[in-house]
GROMACS .gro file of C-alpha atoms in nm:
model
  140
    1MET     CA    1   9.107   8.726   9.893
    2ALA     CA    2   9.410   8.746  10.121
    3ILE     CA    3   9.490   9.097  10.244
    4LEU     CA    4   9.838   8.985  10.347
    5GLU     CA    5  10.053   8.708  10.203
    6VAL     CA    6  10.404   8.623  10.315
    7LYS     CA    7  10.581   8.360  10.109
    8ASN     CA    8  10.907   8.184  10.202
    9LEU     CA    9  11.047   8.487  10.385
   10HIS     CA   10  11.412   8.470  10.495
   11LYS     CA   11  11.614   8.724  10.692
   12SER     CA   12  11.956   8.689  10.850
   13PHE     CA   13  12.179   8.925  11.040
   14GLY     CA   14  12.528   8.799  10.972
   15ASN     CA   15  12.530   8.429  11.067
   16ASN     CA   16  12.212   8.466  11.274
   17CYS     CA   17  11.914   8.335  11.072
   18VAL     CA   18  11.610   8.515  11.216
   19LEU     CA   19  11.341   8.424  10.960
   20ASN     CA   20  11.376   8.088  10.787
   21GLY     CA   21  11.110   8.031  10.521
   22ILE     CA   22  10.811   8.199  10.692
   23SER     CA   23  10.487   8.165  10.494
   24PHE     CA   24  10.128   8.256  10.583
   25SER     CA   25   9.828   8.446  10.455
   26LEU     CA   26   9.566   8.657  10.627
   27GLU     CA   27   9.215   8.681  10.486
   28GLU     CA   28   9.006   8.995  10.517
   29GLY     CA   29   8.829   8.994  10.854
   30GLY     CA   30   9.072   8.737  10.991
   31VAL     CA   31   9.289   8.766  11.297
   32LEU     CA   32   9.650   8.658  11.312
   33SER     CA   33   9.874   8.641  11.617
   34VAL     CA   34  10.250   8.625  11.597
   35ILE     CA   35  10.384   8.469  11.916
   36GLY     CA   36  10.722   8.344  12.023
   37SER     CA   37  11.000   8.391  12.269
   38SER     CA   38  11.219   8.698  12.283
   39GLY     CA   39  11.455   8.706  11.986
   40SER     CA   40  11.252   8.462  11.775
   41GLY     CA   41  11.195   8.711  11.489
   42LYS     CA   42  10.848   8.854  11.558
   43THR     CA   43  10.955   9.217  11.531
   44THR     CA   44  11.182   9.145  11.234
   45LEU     CA   45  10.885   8.986  11.053
   46LEU     CA   46  10.667   9.292  11.119
   47ARG     CA   47  10.946   9.527  11.018
   48CYS     CA   48  10.984   9.338  10.688
   49ILE     CA   49  10.608   9.357  10.622
   50THR     CA   50  10.612   9.735  10.677
   51SER     CA   51  10.934   9.788  10.475
   52LEU     CA   52  11.124   9.911  10.779
   53GLU     CA   53  11.356   9.615  10.720
   54THR     CA   54  11.441   9.438  10.394
   55ALA     CA   55  11.414   9.061  10.382
   56ASP     CA   56  11.686   8.858  10.212
   57GLU     CA   57  11.451   8.628  10.025
   58GLY     CA   58  11.081   8.568   9.967
   59GLN     CA   59  10.773   8.769   9.878
   60ILE     CA   60  10.530   8.998  10.062
   61ILE     CA   61  10.193   9.092   9.913
   62VAL     CA   62   9.963   9.350  10.079
   63ASN     CA   63   9.610   9.398   9.941
   64GLY     CA   64   9.710   9.229   9.616
   65ASN     CA   65  10.014   9.455   9.567
   66VAL     CA   66  10.361   9.302   9.574
   67VAL     CA   67  10.559   9.512   9.822
   68PHE     CA   68  10.866   9.288   9.831
   69ASP     CA   69  10.990   9.021   9.592
   70SER     CA   70  11.349   8.902   9.611
   71GLU     CA   71  11.321   8.766   9.256
   72ASN     CA   72  11.224   9.108   9.115
   73GLN     CA   73  11.492   9.375   9.093
   74HIS     CA   74  11.230   9.656   9.089
   75LYS     CA   75  11.318   9.920   9.348
   76PHE     CA   76  11.005  10.051   9.516
   77THR     CA   77  10.966  10.428   9.524
   78LYS     CA   78  10.917  10.618   9.848
   79GLU     CA   79  10.553  10.670   9.745
   80GLU     CA   80  10.498  10.295   9.693
   81ILE     CA   81  10.653  10.222  10.032
   82ARG     CA   82  10.440  10.495  10.194
   83ARG     CA   83  10.123  10.347  10.041
   84ASN     CA   84  10.216  10.005  10.177
   85ARG     CA   85  10.279  10.144  10.523
   86LEU     CA   86   9.936  10.309  10.523
   87SER     CA   87   9.781   9.966  10.462
   88VAL     CA   88   9.950   9.799  10.758
   89GLY     CA   89   9.916   9.901  11.122
   90LEU     CA   90  10.207   9.841  11.355
   91VAL     CA   91  10.237   9.921  11.724
   92PHE     CA   92  10.591   9.910  11.853
   93GLN     CA   93  10.671   9.726  12.173
   94GLN     CA   94  10.743  10.049  12.356
   95PHE     CA   95  10.500  10.284  12.191
   96HIS     CA   96  10.444  10.645  12.280
   97LEU     CA   97  10.174  10.886  12.179
   98PHE     CA   98  10.274  11.183  11.967
   99PRO     CA   99  10.303  11.455  12.233
  100GLN     CA  100  10.205  11.736  11.995
  101TYR     CA  101   9.865  11.571  11.928
  102SER     CA  102   9.559  11.524  12.144
  103VAL     CA  103   9.457  11.171  12.242
  104LEU     CA  104   9.182  11.186  11.977
  105ASP     CA  105   9.434  11.295  11.713
  106ASN     CA  106   9.665  11.006  11.808
  107VAL     CA  107   9.376  10.756  11.779
  108THR     CA  108   9.257  10.890  11.441
  109LEU     CA  109   9.591  10.975  11.278
  110ALA     CA  110   9.626  10.665  11.061
  111VAL     CA  111   9.266  10.679  10.936
  112LYS     CA  112   9.302  11.049  10.853
  113LEU     CA  113   9.620  10.982  10.656
  114GLN     CA  114   9.445  10.704  10.462
  115ALA     CA  115   9.145  10.929  10.396
  116LYS     CA  116   9.365  11.167  10.197
  117ASN     CA  117   9.385  10.899   9.925
  118ARG     CA  118   9.007  10.897   9.876
  119GLU     CA  119   8.890  11.042   9.545
  120ASP     CA  120   8.628  11.254   9.723
  121TYR     CA  121   8.863  11.382   9.995
  122LYS     CA  122   8.910  11.738   9.865
  123ALA     CA  123   8.540  11.785   9.798
  124ASN     CA  124   8.425  11.636  10.131
  125LYS     CA  125   8.725  11.691  10.358
  126LYS     CA  126   8.533  11.856  10.642
  127GLN     CA  127   8.265  11.585  10.652
  128ILE     CA  128   8.516  11.299  10.622
  129LEU     CA  129   8.732  11.433  10.906
  130ALA     CA  130   8.424  11.489  11.124
  131GLU     CA  131   8.315  11.126  11.068
  132ILE     CA  132   8.663  11.002  11.156
  133ASP     CA  133   8.666  11.211  11.475
  134GLU     CA  134   8.322  11.074  11.566
  135GLN     CA  135   8.447  10.716  11.522
  136GLY     CA  136   8.754  10.802  11.728
  137MET     CA  137   8.539  10.935  12.011
  138GLU     CA  138   8.338  10.613  12.006
  139LEU     CA  139   8.661  10.414  12.037
  140LEU     CA  140   8.776  10.629  12.327
   0.00000   0.00000   0.00000
């Protein structure tokens, strides 16, 4: 099953067409690289996938959930957008660590936020967070 599907995505800024019918899918465990020259639409594509930007046309599906569909007039709630953002990692071109957090906290932040959606989170919070910190230390 595809964990990410982008279908016929279009985005323009005024007369400047940045995305013109982009389509691809990414299977679980797969790797996808988006390459191109400066100004070719790489960041705009990622911003559309994470709902930081709204495409003009097309469809975006993350983990089987439609997160954008130009044919559907449904307005996504802030909670639906937040859930989508938790499913997609994005590192900005000029990223910075959160200065109020330790390096370990910066590395584990996204996983800890996702863990809060687990059914057993409240009952096992201490153990879950300890396991995440252990994995973060291994990464470091």
